[in-house]
Tab-separated table of C-alpha atoms in Angstrom:
chain	number	residue	atom	x	y	z
R	1049	MET	CA	-15.094	-12.249	-17.193
R	1050	LYS	CA	-14.616	-15.742	-15.791
R	1051	SER	CA	-11.898	-16.485	-18.298
R	1052	ARG	CA	-8.389	-15.301	-17.684
R	1053	PRO	CA	-8.534	-11.683	-18.806
R	1054	LYS	CA	-5.434	-11.660	-20.954
R	1055	ASP	CA	-7.590	-10.243	-23.687
R	1056	GLN	CA	-6.836	-6.526	-23.518
R	1057	ALA	CA	-10.422	-5.716	-24.512
R	1058	VAL	CA	-11.712	-7.419	-21.369
R	1059	VAL	CA	-9.088	-5.699	-19.249
R	1060	ASP	CA	-9.978	-2.353	-20.811
R	1061	LYS	CA	-13.646	-2.936	-20.046
R	1062	CYS	CA	-12.819	-3.607	-16.445
R	1063	ILE	CA	-10.696	-0.458	-16.236
R	1064	ALA	CA	-13.480	1.561	-17.857
R	1065	LYS	CA	-15.889	0.438	-15.151
R	1066	LEU	CA	-13.426	1.378	-12.440
R	1067	GLU	CA	-13.180	4.804	-14.039
R	1068	ALA	CA	-16.942	5.100	-14.420
R	1069	CYS	CA	-17.627	4.495	-10.734
R	1070	ASP	CA	-14.893	7.006	-9.795
R	1071	ALA	CA	-12.865	4.418	-7.871
R	1072	ILE	CA	-9.639	5.477	-9.569
R	1073	GLU	CA	-10.221	9.178	-9.051
R	1074	ALA	CA	-11.181	8.532	-5.429
R	1075	CYS	CA	-7.804	6.842	-4.909
R	1076	ILE	CA	-6.007	9.887	-6.281
R	1077	VAL	CA	-7.974	12.246	-4.033
R	1078	GLU	CA	-7.367	10.026	-1.028
R	1079	SER	CA	-3.628	9.899	-1.717
R	1080	ARG	CA	-3.391	13.657	-2.121
R	1081	GLU	CA	-5.280	14.301	1.112
R	1082	MET	CA	-3.147	11.772	2.922
R	1083	VAL	CA	0.083	13.500	1.934
R	1084	ASP	CA	-1.276	17.027	2.518
R	1085	LYS	CA	-2.494	16.150	5.998
R	1086	ALA	CA	0.817	14.556	6.959
R	1087	TRP	CA	2.719	17.495	5.474
R	1088	ASP	CA	0.736	19.993	7.523
R	1089	ALA	CA	1.373	18.025	10.710
R	1090	MET	CA	5.101	17.761	10.005
R	1091	ASP	CA	5.329	21.388	8.958
R	1092	LYS	CA	3.941	22.565	12.295
R	1093	VAL	CA	6.560	20.597	14.188
R	1094	LEU	CA	9.481	21.619	11.995
R	1095	GLU	CA	8.331	25.230	11.917
R	1096	VAL	CA	9.168	25.492	15.599
R	1097	ARG	CA	12.739	24.443	14.868
R	1098	SER	CA	13.095	26.851	11.949
R	1099	THR	CA	12.198	29.746	14.235
R	1100	MET	CA	15.073	28.743	16.494
R	1101	PHE	CA	17.638	29.713	13.860
L	667	MET	CA	26.757	2.482	5.556
L	668	LEU	CA	25.879	2.697	9.237
L	669	ASN	CA	29.418	1.610	10.117
L	670	GLN	CA	30.729	4.779	8.516
L	671	VAL	CA	28.339	7.049	10.376
L	672	GLU	CA	29.953	9.139	13.044
L	673	CYS	CA	27.665	9.348	16.031
L	674	THR	CA	27.316	8.068	19.561
L	675	ASP	CA	26.855	4.369	20.178
L	676	GLU	CA	23.412	5.127	21.558
L	677	THR	CA	22.346	6.888	18.360
L	678	LYS	CA	23.852	4.173	16.181
L	679	LEU	CA	22.035	1.478	18.166
L	680	ARG	CA	18.755	3.342	17.759
L	681	MET	CA	19.305	3.613	14.026
L	682	TYR	CA	20.144	-0.084	13.765
L	683	GLN	CA	16.979	-0.966	15.661
L	684	ILE	CA	14.858	1.096	13.308
L	685	TRP	CA	16.641	-0.380	10.292
L	686	ILE	CA	15.826	-3.892	11.490
L	687	GLU	CA	12.206	-2.844	11.992
L	688	ALA	CA	12.136	-1.602	8.404
L	689	LEU	CA	13.384	-4.961	7.156
L	690	ARG	CA	10.904	-6.907	9.251
L	691	GLY	CA	8.017	-4.701	8.181
L	692	GLY	CA	9.012	-4.858	4.534
L	693	HIS	CA	9.314	-8.634	4.544
L	694	ALA	CA	6.004	-9.057	6.358
L	695	GLY	CA	4.370	-6.744	3.827
L	696	GLN	CA	5.855	-8.644	0.913
L	697	GLY	CA	4.604	-11.932	2.334
L	698	LEU	CA	1.122	-10.543	2.843
L	699	ASP	CA	1.222	-9.054	-0.637
L	700	ILE	CA	1.891	-12.491	-2.083
L	701	HIS	CA	-1.081	-13.832	-0.167
L	702	GLY	CA	-3.257	-10.971	-1.374
L	703	SER	CA	-6.621	-9.668	-0.219
L	704	ASP	CA	-8.926	-11.676	-2.412
L	705	HIS	CA	-10.199	-13.728	0.521
L	706	LEU	CA	-12.106	-10.607	1.608
L	707	MET	CA	-13.700	-9.951	-1.768
L	708	ASP	CA	-16.674	-12.289	-1.515
L	709	ALA	CA	-17.906	-10.499	1.590
L	710	ALA	CA	-17.319	-7.114	-0.041
L	711	VAL	CA	-19.280	-8.132	-3.126
L	712	GLU	CA	-22.109	-9.363	-0.925
L	713	SER	CA	-22.278	-6.348	1.356
L	714	GLY	CA	-20.963	-3.493	-0.744
L	715	ASP	CA	-18.713	-2.567	2.156
L	716	SER	CA	-15.213	-1.935	0.871
L	717	LYS	CA	-13.629	-1.010	4.198
L	718	PRO	CA	-12.181	-4.428	5.150
L	719	VAL	CA	-10.664	-4.902	1.687
L	720	GLU	CA	-9.329	-1.349	1.596
L	721	ALA	CA	-7.829	-1.753	5.057
L	722	SER	CA	-6.164	-4.974	3.968
L	723	VAL	CA	-4.710	-3.408	0.817
L	724	HIS	CA	-3.547	-0.377	2.807
L	725	CYS	CA	-1.981	-2.634	5.419
L	726	ILE	CA	0.050	-4.446	2.777
L	727	HIS	CA	1.093	-1.150	1.190
L	728	ARG	CA	2.028	0.239	4.583
L	729	LEU	CA	4.178	-2.688	5.631
L	730	LYS	CA	5.766	-3.218	2.249
L	731	THR	CA	6.560	0.373	1.364
L	732	ALA	CA	5.300	3.038	3.758
L	733	PHE	CA	6.790	1.614	6.923
L	734	PRO	CA	10.301	1.131	5.480
L	735	ALA	CA	10.097	4.685	4.111
L	736	ARG	CA	9.112	5.911	7.550
L	737	CYS	CA	11.995	4.050	9.170
L	738	LEU	CA	14.622	5.350	6.767
L	739	ALA	CA	13.370	8.913	7.163
L	740	GLN	CA	13.450	8.543	10.922
L	741	MET	CA	17.015	7.266	10.776
L	742	GLY	CA	17.988	10.423	8.936
L	743	ALA	CA	16.130	12.581	11.423
L	744	ILE	CA	17.789	10.871	14.356
L	745	TYR	CA	21.234	11.269	12.787
L	746	GLY	CA	20.426	14.923	12.179
L	747	GLY	CA	19.744	15.431	15.858
L	748	GLY	CA	15.969	15.702	15.667
L	749	SER	CA	13.857	15.636	18.786
L	750	ASP	CA	11.527	12.715	19.432
L	751	GLU	CA	8.619	14.842	18.251
L	752	GLU	CA	10.427	15.801	15.045
L	753	VAL	CA	11.534	12.239	14.365
L	754	ASP	CA	7.952	11.051	14.788
L	755	ALA	CA	6.488	13.836	12.621
L	756	ILE	CA	8.951	13.149	9.805
L	757	GLY	CA	8.207	9.442	10.103
L	758	VAL	CA	4.459	10.018	9.849
L	759	PHE	CA	4.911	12.160	6.730
L	760	PHE	CA	7.097	9.625	4.963
L	761	GLU	CA	4.730	6.821	5.913
L	762	ALA	CA	1.848	8.766	4.373
L	763	THR	CA	3.938	9.455	1.286
L	764	GLY	CA	4.851	5.779	0.995
L	765	LEU	CA	1.238	4.699	1.241
L	766	ALA	CA	0.143	7.343	-1.262
L	767	PHE	CA	2.938	6.209	-3.597
L	768	GLN	CA	1.634	2.652	-3.586
L	769	ILE	CA	-1.966	3.711	-4.145
L	770	ILE	CA	-0.899	5.882	-7.079
L	771	ASP	CA	1.161	2.961	-8.352
L	772	ASP	CA	-2.083	0.965	-8.442
L	773	VAL	CA	-3.729	3.847	-10.302
L	774	LEU	CA	-0.919	4.055	-12.846
L	775	ASN	CA	-1.300	0.360	-13.478
L	776	LEU	CA	-4.808	1.139	-14.712
L	777	ARG	CA	-4.169	4.449	-16.430
L	778	GLY	CA	-0.690	3.793	-17.703
L	779	LEU	CA	2.444	5.835	-17.277
L	780	VAL	CA	4.019	7.505	-20.259
L	781	LYS	CA	6.792	10.010	-20.545
L	782	PRO	CA	5.800	13.412	-21.958
L	783	GLY	CA	5.486	13.203	-25.739
L	784	GLU	CA	5.396	9.422	-25.858
L	785	LYS	CA	2.489	7.156	-26.841
L	786	MET	CA	0.593	4.771	-24.584
L	787	SER	CA	2.210	1.904	-26.484
L	788	GLN	CA	5.487	3.098	-24.987
L	789	ALA	CA	4.061	3.061	-21.475
L	790	LEU	CA	6.458	2.398	-18.638
L	791	LYS	CA	3.821	0.208	-17.050
L	792	VAL	CA	1.756	-2.522	-18.707
L	793	VAL	CA	-1.787	-1.194	-18.455
L	794	GLY	CA	-4.060	-3.544	-16.535
L	795	GLU	CA	-1.300	-5.929	-15.507
L	796	ASP	CA	-2.675	-6.144	-11.971
L	797	ILE	CA	-6.021	-7.248	-13.380
L	798	THR	CA	-4.529	-9.977	-15.531
L	799	GLU	CA	-2.560	-11.137	-12.485
L	800	GLY	CA	-5.689	-11.177	-10.378
L	801	LYS	CA	-4.415	-8.682	-7.853
L	802	VAL	CA	-6.795	-6.848	-5.553
L	803	THR	CA	-5.508	-3.287	-5.599
L	804	ALA	CA	-6.663	-0.027	-4.018
L	805	PRO	CA	-9.008	1.033	-6.856
L	806	ILE	CA	-10.643	-2.391	-7.019
L	807	ALA	CA	-11.112	-2.419	-3.249
L	808	LYS	CA	-12.607	1.062	-3.300
L	809	ALA	CA	-14.928	0.150	-6.160
L	810	MET	CA	-16.689	-2.359	-3.944
L	811	SER	CA	-18.499	0.425	-2.127
L	812	LEU	CA	-18.903	2.663	-5.167
L	813	LEU	CA	-20.585	0.116	-7.397
L	814	LYS	CA	-24.258	0.161	-6.583
L	815	THR	CA	-25.415	-3.369	-7.221
L	816	LYS	CA	-24.088	-6.761	-6.274
L	817	LYS	CA	-24.229	-7.767	-9.930
L	818	GLU	CA	-21.917	-4.933	-10.866
L	819	ARG	CA	-19.483	-5.862	-8.108
L	820	GLN	CA	-19.487	-9.494	-9.222
L	821	VAL	CA	-18.569	-8.530	-12.757
L	822	ARG	CA	-15.665	-6.594	-11.360
L	823	THR	CA	-14.302	-9.299	-9.129
L	824	ARG	CA	-14.839	-12.483	-11.048
L	825	CYS	CA	-11.738	-12.240	-13.152
L	826	VAL	CA	-9.717	-11.295	-10.096
L	827	THR	CA	-10.925	-13.972	-7.718
L	828	PHE	CA	-10.884	-16.671	-10.350
L	829	ILE	CA	-7.220	-16.196	-11.078
L	830	MET	CA	-6.241	-15.708	-7.473
L	831	ARG	CA	-7.879	-18.954	-6.455
L	832	LYS	CA	-5.999	-20.788	-9.144
L	833	GLN	CA	-2.755	-19.214	-8.029
L	834	GLN	CA	-3.357	-20.007	-4.360
L	835	HIS	CA	-3.042	-23.691	-5.055
L	836	THR	CA	0.622	-23.134	-5.610
L	837	SER	CA	1.693	-19.867	-4.040
L	838	GLY	CA	-0.614	-19.263	-1.100
L	839	GLN	CA	-0.242	-22.414	0.947
L	840	TRP	CA	3.131	-21.744	2.519
L	841	LEU	CA	1.766	-18.644	4.198
L	842	SER	CA	-0.902	-20.544	6.107
L	843	GLY	CA	0.791	-19.772	9.398
L	844	TRP	CA	0.611	-16.023	8.943
L	845	PRO	CA	-1.616	-13.995	11.238
L	846	PHE	CA	-4.361	-13.478	8.689
L	847	PRO	CA	-6.779	-11.977	11.226
L	848	LEU	CA	-4.548	-8.957	10.876
L	849	LEU	CA	-5.956	-8.525	7.423
L	850	THR	CA	-9.560	-8.242	8.469
L	851	GLY	CA	-9.325	-4.523	8.133
L	852	VAL	CA	-10.188	-3.437	11.636
L	853	LEU	CA	-6.645	-3.012	12.835
L	854	CYS	CA	-4.357	-0.203	11.952
L	855	CYS	CA	-0.783	-0.717	10.907
L	856	ARG	CA	0.530	0.149	14.356
L	857	HIS	CA	-1.386	-2.727	15.879
L	858	GLU	CA	-0.228	-5.036	13.167
L	859	ARG	CA	3.384	-4.137	13.715
L	860	ARG	CA	2.971	-4.919	17.400
L	861	ARG	CA	1.381	-8.268	16.688
L	862	SER	CA	4.118	-9.119	14.233
L	863	GLY	CA	6.672	-8.351	16.879
L	864	ILE	CA	7.694	-5.102	15.288
L	865	SER	CA	7.740	-2.423	17.932
């Protein structure tokens, strides 16, 4: 691992460990929640306007 | 483009101000992205606390992508006659979308991105490129708290920190005047924008 990981096998091993500890999946969940939360907040504000028409 | 917009001078000025903020935020984010977050990795490996590294990565993503997205969306909302509350709400949503986009971009760098029906060898992204470039990305930052032992965390970061340190000899020095305390992870983007002079 101390060598420059241009060897795809080393890179793949690293990626596999990131998958195994759920770091990648956690990023996806976090992103989805982030967007959903912001959408809900925006939707409440814009909903008021939509009722005006 | 703004010259062709038909609106009051007051509205146009407001849009110009936001546009300039977007440019300043984007450039600051790009500069911080070049510097990277690897200087926080040793402490994360030692403690198993990923929060400072995650906050640093998120800060870079925010300034580089999310904040400009927020600004451009707000410009549209202002031109469309939105209230202050609506302009802010739309801005918050686009900022969240921009940050999520960058995090997913980090994910795709690890999982690859292929068009339907195509093989991984035809991937639109080189799988693991961030690792070979020694870049501390969102998944790597998050892994620091998910990996149970220090030994595991060291395995994960060695290749990253090794390369980054080599690169810093040439690319990191010119940024020595940047407000790096901003990257410690305890400040939110809003505070960082203020410190950087971005209102």
